[in-house]
């Protein structure tokens, strides 16, 4: 490695590591969020299948409860 690049090697490696870490955390957060949304949708569908809403409640607008 040329002597002129040696002082910049550690800061550049540190910046690259920080950027890669931030990207991986962001990608993981998005993936977990999507997984949570899908899981809640599946849970809600299964719950409503076992516990259907009462007929009188499902025919009324939500603001008239």
PDB file of N, CA and C in Angstrom:
ATOM      1  N   UNK A   1       0.855  -1.170   0.000  1.00  0.00           N
ATOM      2  CA  UNK A   1       0.000   0.000   0.000  1.00  0.00           C
ATOM      3  C   UNK A   1       0.901   1.233   0.000  1.00  0.00           C
ATOM      4  N   UNK A   2       0.606   2.199  -0.839  1.00  0.00           N
ATOM      5  CA  UNK A   2       1.426   3.413  -0.856  1.00  0.00           C
ATOM      6  C   UNK A   2       1.306   4.168   0.475  1.00  0.00           C
ATOM      7  N   UNK A   3       2.385   4.835   0.838  1.00  0.00           N
ATOM      8  CA  UNK A   3       2.392   5.565   2.107  1.00  0.00           C
ATOM      9  C   UNK A   3       1.366   6.692   2.140  1.00  0.00           C
ATOM     10  N   UNK A   4       0.990   7.250   1.011  1.00  0.00           N
ATOM     11  CA  UNK A   4       0.025   8.353   0.984  1.00  0.00           C
ATOM     12  C   UNK A   4      -1.379   7.875   1.367  1.00  0.00           C
ATOM     13  N   UNK A   5      -1.718   6.608   1.109  1.00  0.00           N
ATOM     14  CA  UNK A   5      -3.048   6.085   1.433  1.00  0.00           C
ATOM     15  C   UNK A   5      -3.137   5.516   2.838  1.00  0.00           C
ATOM     16  N   UNK A   6      -2.017   5.285   3.467  1.00  0.00           N
ATOM     17  CA  UNK A   6      -2.018   4.662   4.787  1.00  0.00           C
ATOM     18  C   UNK A   6      -2.783   5.459   5.840  1.00  0.00           C
ATOM     19  N   UNK A   7      -2.652   6.799   5.936  1.00  0.00           N
ATOM     20  CA  UNK A   7      -3.419   7.521   6.950  1.00  0.00           C
ATOM     21  C   UNK A   7      -4.931   7.475   6.699  1.00  0.00           C
ATOM     22  N   UNK A   8      -5.348   7.219   5.461  1.00  0.00           N
ATOM     23  CA  UNK A   8      -6.771   7.207   5.138  1.00  0.00           C
ATOM     24  C   UNK A   8      -7.390   5.816   5.231  1.00  0.00           C
ATOM     25  N   UNK A   9      -6.588   4.792   5.418  1.00  0.00           N
ATOM     26  CA  UNK A   9      -7.097   3.424   5.386  1.00  0.00           C
ATOM     27  C   UNK A   9      -8.073   3.144   6.526  1.00  0.00           C
ATOM     28  N   UNK A  10      -7.715   3.496   7.745  1.00  0.00           N
ATOM     29  CA  UNK A  10      -8.592   3.217   8.882  1.00  0.00           C
ATOM     30  C   UNK A  10      -9.872   4.046   8.838  1.00  0.00           C
ATOM     31  N   UNK A  11      -9.800   5.374   8.604  1.00  0.00           N
ATOM     32  CA  UNK A  11     -11.064   6.134   8.543  1.00  0.00           C
ATOM     33  C   UNK A  11     -11.993   5.653   7.427  1.00  0.00           C
ATOM     34  N   UNK A  12     -11.445   5.295   6.270  1.00  0.00           N
ATOM     35  CA  UNK A  12     -12.287   4.800   5.192  1.00  0.00           C
ATOM     36  C   UNK A  12     -12.919   3.453   5.549  1.00  0.00           C
ATOM     37  N   UNK A  13     -12.155   2.597   6.176  1.00  0.00           N
ATOM     38  CA  UNK A  13     -12.704   1.310   6.598  1.00  0.00           C
ATOM     39  C   UNK A  13     -13.785   1.501   7.654  1.00  0.00           C
ATOM     40  N   UNK A  14     -13.586   2.449   8.559  1.00  0.00           N
ATOM     41  CA  UNK A  14     -14.576   2.737   9.600  1.00  0.00           C
ATOM     42  C   UNK A  14     -15.864   3.276   8.993  1.00  0.00           C
ATOM     43  N   UNK A  15     -15.749   4.194   8.060  1.00  0.00           N
ATOM     44  CA  UNK A  15     -16.936   4.755   7.400  1.00  0.00           C
ATOM     45  C   UNK A  15     -17.677   3.660   6.630  1.00  0.00           C
ATOM     46  N   UNK A  16     -16.950   2.813   5.935  1.00  0.00           N
ATOM     47  CA  UNK A  16     -17.580   1.713   5.195  1.00  0.00           C
ATOM     48  C   UNK A  16     -18.302   0.760   6.145  1.00  0.00           C
ATOM     49  N   UNK A  17     -17.690   0.469   7.277  1.00  0.00           N
ATOM     50  CA  UNK A  17     -18.317  -0.426   8.255  1.00  0.00           C
ATOM     51  C   UNK A  17     -19.587   0.190   8.835  1.00  0.00           C
ATOM     52  N   UNK A  18     -19.559   1.490   9.117  1.00  0.00           N
ATOM     53  CA  UNK A  18     -20.741   2.165   9.666  1.00  0.00           C
ATOM     54  C   UNK A  18     -21.875   2.173   8.641  1.00  0.00           C
ATOM     55  N   UNK A  19     -21.555   2.450   7.388  1.00  0.00           N
ATOM     56  CA  UNK A  19     -22.580   2.472   6.337  1.00  0.00           C
ATOM     57  C   UNK A  19     -23.181   1.087   6.138  1.00  0.00           C
ATOM     58  N   UNK A  20     -22.349   0.066   6.085  1.00  0.00           N
ATOM     59  CA  UNK A  20     -22.864  -1.295   5.919  1.00  0.00           C
ATOM     60  C   UNK A  20     -23.706  -1.732   7.106  1.00  0.00           C
ATOM     61  N   UNK A  21     -23.306  -1.349   8.316  1.00  0.00           N
ATOM     62  CA  UNK A  21     -24.092  -1.687   9.498  1.00  0.00           C
ATOM     63  C   UNK A  21     -25.445  -0.995   9.465  1.00  0.00           C
ATOM     64  N   UNK A  22     -25.468   0.287   9.105  1.00  0.00           N
ATOM     65  CA  UNK A  22     -26.730   1.019   9.030  1.00  0.00           C
ATOM     66  C   UNK A  22     -27.655   0.413   7.980  1.00  0.00           C
ATOM     67  N   UNK A  23     -27.102   0.035   6.836  1.00  0.00           N
ATOM     68  CA  UNK A  23     -27.924  -0.589   5.793  1.00  0.00           C
ATOM     69  C   UNK A  23     -28.483  -1.931   6.244  1.00  0.00           C
ATOM     70  N   UNK A  24     -27.675  -2.722   6.897  1.00  0.00           N
ATOM     71  CA  UNK A  24     -28.158  -4.038   7.325  1.00  0.00           C
ATOM     72  C   UNK A  24     -29.222  -3.903   8.413  1.00  0.00           C
ATOM     73  N   UNK A  25     -29.066  -2.950   9.309  1.00  0.00           N
ATOM     74  CA  UNK A  25     -30.079  -2.723  10.347  1.00  0.00           C
ATOM     75  C   UNK A  25     -31.375  -2.248   9.717  1.00  0.00           C
ATOM     76  N   UNK A  26     -31.283  -1.366   8.736  1.00  0.00           N
ATOM     77  CA  UNK A  26     -32.477  -0.867   8.061  1.00  0.00           C
ATOM     78  C   UNK A  26     -33.198  -1.982   7.313  1.00  0.00           C
ATOM     79  N   UNK A  27     -32.448  -2.797   6.607  1.00  0.00           N
ATOM     80  CA  UNK A  27     -33.059  -3.908   5.866  1.00  0.00           C
ATOM     81  C   UNK A  27     -33.707  -4.894   6.832  1.00  0.00           C
ATOM     82  N   UNK A  28     -33.059  -5.174   7.948  1.00  0.00           N
ATOM     83  CA  UNK A  28     -33.635  -6.091   8.931  1.00  0.00           C
ATOM     84  C   UNK A  28     -34.906  -5.505   9.542  1.00  0.00           C
ATOM     85  N   UNK A  29     -34.919  -4.207   9.809  1.00  0.00           N
ATOM     86  CA  UNK A  29     -36.104  -3.575  10.386  1.00  0.00           C
ATOM     87  C   UNK A  29     -37.281  -3.623   9.413  1.00  0.00           C
ATOM     88  N   UNK A  30     -37.019  -3.387   8.151  1.00  0.00           N
ATOM     89  CA  UNK A  30     -38.083  -3.451   7.148  1.00  0.00           C
ATOM     90  C   UNK A  30     -38.609  -4.878   7.040  1.00  0.00           C
ATOM     91  N   UNK A  31     -37.731  -5.845   7.019  1.00  0.00           N
ATOM     92  CA  UNK A  31     -38.152  -7.242   6.916  1.00  0.00           C
ATOM     93  C   UNK A  31     -38.981  -7.653   8.131  1.00  0.00           C
ATOM     94  N   UNK A  32     -38.549  -7.264   9.325  1.00  0.00           N
ATOM     95  CA  UNK A  32     -39.311  -7.607  10.532  1.00  0.00           C
ATOM     96  C   UNK A  32     -40.657  -6.892  10.564  1.00  0.00           C
ATOM     97  N   UNK A  33     -40.711  -5.671  10.073  1.00  0.00           N
ATOM     98  CA  UNK A  33     -41.979  -4.949  10.021  1.00  0.00           C
ATOM     99  C   UNK A  33     -42.960  -5.627   9.079  1.00  0.00           C
ATOM    100  N   UNK A  34     -42.483  -6.020   7.910  1.00  0.00           N
ATOM    101  CA  UNK A  34     -43.358  -6.728   6.979  1.00  0.00           C
ATOM    102  C   UNK A  34     -43.830  -8.062   7.557  1.00  0.00           C
ATOM    103  N   UNK A  35     -42.936  -8.759   8.225  1.00  0.00           N
ATOM    104  CA  UNK A  35     -43.310 -10.016   8.859  1.00  0.00           C
ATOM    105  C   UNK A  35     -44.374  -9.799   9.927  1.00  0.00           C
ATOM    106  N   UNK A  36     -44.237  -8.742  10.713  1.00  0.00           N
ATOM    107  CA  UNK A  36     -45.220  -8.440  11.754  1.00  0.00           C
ATOM    108  C   UNK A  36     -46.578  -8.100  11.151  1.00  0.00           C
ATOM    109  N   UNK A  37     -46.600  -7.337  10.077  1.00  0.00           N
ATOM    110  CA  UNK A  37     -47.866  -6.977   9.437  1.00  0.00           C
ATOM    111  C   UNK A  37     -48.566  -8.224   8.894  1.00  0.00           C
ATOM    112  N   UNK A  38     -47.811  -9.097   8.241  1.00  0.00           N
ATOM    113  CA  UNK A  38     -48.401 -10.325   7.709  1.00  0.00           C
ATOM    114  C   UNK A  38     -48.885 -11.214   8.847  1.00  0.00           C
ATOM    115  N   UNK A  39     -48.107 -11.345   9.901  1.00  0.00           N
ATOM    116  CA  UNK A  39     -48.500 -12.187  11.036  1.00  0.00           C
ATOM    117  C   UNK A  39     -49.766 -11.649  11.703  1.00  0.00           C
ATOM    118  N   UNK A  40     -49.874 -10.341  11.863  1.00  0.00           N
ATOM    119  CA  UNK A  40     -51.085  -9.778  12.464  1.00  0.00           C
ATOM    120  C   UNK A  40     -52.293  -9.987  11.566  1.00  0.00           C
ATOM    121  N   UNK A  41     -52.105  -9.888  10.263  1.00  0.00           N
ATOM    122  CA  UNK A  41     -53.212 -10.149   9.342  1.00  0.00           C
ATOM    123  C   UNK A  41     -53.693 -11.584   9.414  1.00  0.00           C
ATOM    124  N   UNK A  42     -52.750 -12.512   9.467  1.00  0.00           N
ATOM    125  CA  UNK A  42     -53.113 -13.930   9.577  1.00  0.00           C
ATOM    126  C   UNK A  42     -53.796 -14.183  10.909  1.00  0.00           C
ATOM    127  N   UNK A  43     -53.263 -13.618  11.982  1.00  0.00           N
ATOM    128  CA  UNK A  43     -53.867 -13.802  13.303  1.00  0.00           C
ATOM    129  C   UNK A  43     -55.291 -13.257  13.328  1.00  0.00           C
ATOM    130  N   UNK A  44     -55.505 -12.070  12.746  1.00  0.00           N
ATOM    131  CA  UNK A  44     -56.836 -11.462  12.723  1.00  0.00           C
ATOM    132  C   UNK A  44     -57.806 -12.313  11.923  1.00  0.00           C
ATOM    133  N   UNK A  45     -57.371 -12.820  10.777  1.00  0.00           N
ATOM    134  CA  UNK A  45     -58.248 -13.649   9.948  1.00  0.00           C
ATOM    135  C   UNK A  45     -58.634 -14.934  10.675  1.00  0.00           C
ATOM    136  N   UNK A  46     -57.673 -15.549  11.344  1.00  0.00           N
ATOM    137  CA  UNK A  46     -57.980 -16.780  12.089  1.00  0.00           C
ATOM    138  C   UNK A  46     -58.889 -16.498  13.275  1.00  0.00           C
ATOM    139  N   UNK A  47     -58.660 -15.371  13.957  1.00  0.00           N
ATOM    140  CA  UNK A  47     -59.499 -15.013  15.099  1.00  0.00           C
ATOM    141  C   UNK A  47     -60.934 -14.749  14.648  1.00  0.00           C
ATOM    142  N   UNK A  48     -61.093 -13.981  13.557  1.00  0.00           N
ATOM    143  CA  UNK A  48     -62.434 -13.667  13.088  1.00  0.00           C
ATOM    144  C   UNK A  48     -63.151 -14.900  12.537  1.00  0.00           C
ATOM    145  N   UNK A  49     -62.403 -15.872  12.057  1.00  0.00           N
ATOM    146  CA  UNK A  49     -63.019 -17.104  11.591  1.00  0.00           C
ATOM    147  C   UNK A  49     -63.614 -17.877  12.761  1.00  0.00           C
ATOM    148  N   UNK A  50     -62.915 -17.882  13.895  1.00  0.00           N
ATOM    149  CA  UNK A  50     -63.413 -18.584  15.084  1.00  0.00           C
ATOM    150  C   UNK A  50     -64.432 -17.754  15.851  1.00  0.00           C
ATOM    151  N   UNK A  51     -64.311 -16.440  15.809  1.00  0.00           N
ATOM    152  CA  UNK A  51     -65.191 -15.537  16.553  1.00  0.00           C
ATOM    153  C   UNK A  51     -65.793 -14.503  15.608  1.00  0.00           C
ATOM    154  N   UNK A  52     -66.773 -14.892  14.804  1.00  0.00           N
ATOM    155  CA  UNK A  52     -67.342 -13.926  13.863  1.00  0.00           C
ATOM    156  C   UNK A  52     -68.073 -12.811  14.610  1.00  0.00           C
ATOM    157  N   UNK A  53     -68.085 -11.605  14.057  1.00  0.00           N
ATOM    158  CA  UNK A  53     -68.798 -10.516  14.719  1.00  0.00           C
ATOM    159  C   UNK A  53     -70.298 -10.773  14.693  1.00  0.00           C
ATOM    160  N   UNK A  54     -70.981 -10.196  15.670  1.00  0.00           N
ATOM    161  CA  UNK A  54     -72.431 -10.370  15.731  1.00  0.00           C
ATOM    162  C   UNK A  54     -73.077  -9.676  14.537  1.00  0.00           C
ATOM    163  N   UNK A  55     -74.187 -10.218  14.083  1.00  0.00           N
ATOM    164  CA  UNK A  55     -74.842  -9.699  12.884  1.00  0.00           C
ATOM    165  C   UNK A  55     -75.253  -8.244  13.059  1.00  0.00           C
ATOM    166  N   UNK A  56     -75.782  -7.897  14.228  1.00  0.00           N
ATOM    167  CA  UNK A  56     -76.240  -6.520  14.418  1.00  0.00           C
ATOM    168  C   UNK A  56     -75.083  -5.534  14.446  1.00  0.00           C
ATOM    169  N   UNK A  57     -73.920  -5.968  14.895  1.00  0.00           N
ATOM    170  CA  UNK A  57     -72.768  -5.072  14.931  1.00  0.00           C
ATOM    171  C   UNK A  57     -72.142  -4.904  13.549  1.00  0.00           C
ATOM    172  N   UNK A  58     -72.172  -5.952  12.756  1.00  0.00           N
ATOM    173  CA  UNK A  58     -71.511  -5.853  11.460  1.00  0.00           C
ATOM    174  C   UNK A  58     -72.321  -5.041  10.451  1.00  0.00           C
ATOM    175  N   UNK A  59     -73.614  -4.840  10.695  1.00  0.00           N
ATOM    176  CA  UNK A  59     -74.444  -4.075   9.771  1.00  0.00           C
ATOM    177  C   UNK A  59     -74.491  -2.594  10.113  1.00  0.00           C
ATOM    178  N   UNK A  60     -73.991  -2.215  11.267  1.00  0.00           N
ATOM    179  CA  UNK A  60     -74.041  -0.820  11.687  1.00  0.00           C
ATOM    180  C   UNK A  60     -72.732  -0.126  11.346  1.00  0.00           C
ATOM    181  N   UNK A  61     -72.779   1.165  11.030  1.00  0.00           N
ATOM    182  CA  UNK A  61     -71.538   1.907  10.814  1.00  0.00           C
ATOM    183  C   UNK A  61     -70.704   1.966  12.095  1.00  0.00           C
ATOM    184  N   UNK A  62     -69.421   2.050  11.963  1.00  0.00           N
ATOM    185  CA  UNK A  62     -68.543   1.979  13.128  1.00  0.00           C
ATOM    186  C   UNK A  62     -68.726   3.167  14.078  1.00  0.00           C
ATOM    187  N   UNK A  63     -69.237   4.285  13.593  1.00  0.00           N
ATOM    188  CA  UNK A  63     -69.377   5.453  14.463  1.00  0.00           C
ATOM    189  C   UNK A  63     -70.667   5.423  15.283  1.00  0.00           C
ATOM    190  N   UNK A  64     -71.519   4.416  15.122  1.00  0.00           N
ATOM    191  CA  UNK A  64     -72.764   4.341  15.863  1.00  0.00           C
ATOM    192  C   UNK A  64     -72.744   3.254  16.944  1.00  0.00           C
ATOM    193  N   UNK A  65     -71.586   2.960  17.493  1.00  0.00           N
ATOM    194  CA  UNK A  65     -71.528   1.939  18.545  1.00  0.00           C
ATOM    195  C   UNK A  65     -71.861   2.514  19.867  1.00  0.00           C
TER     196      UNK A  65
END
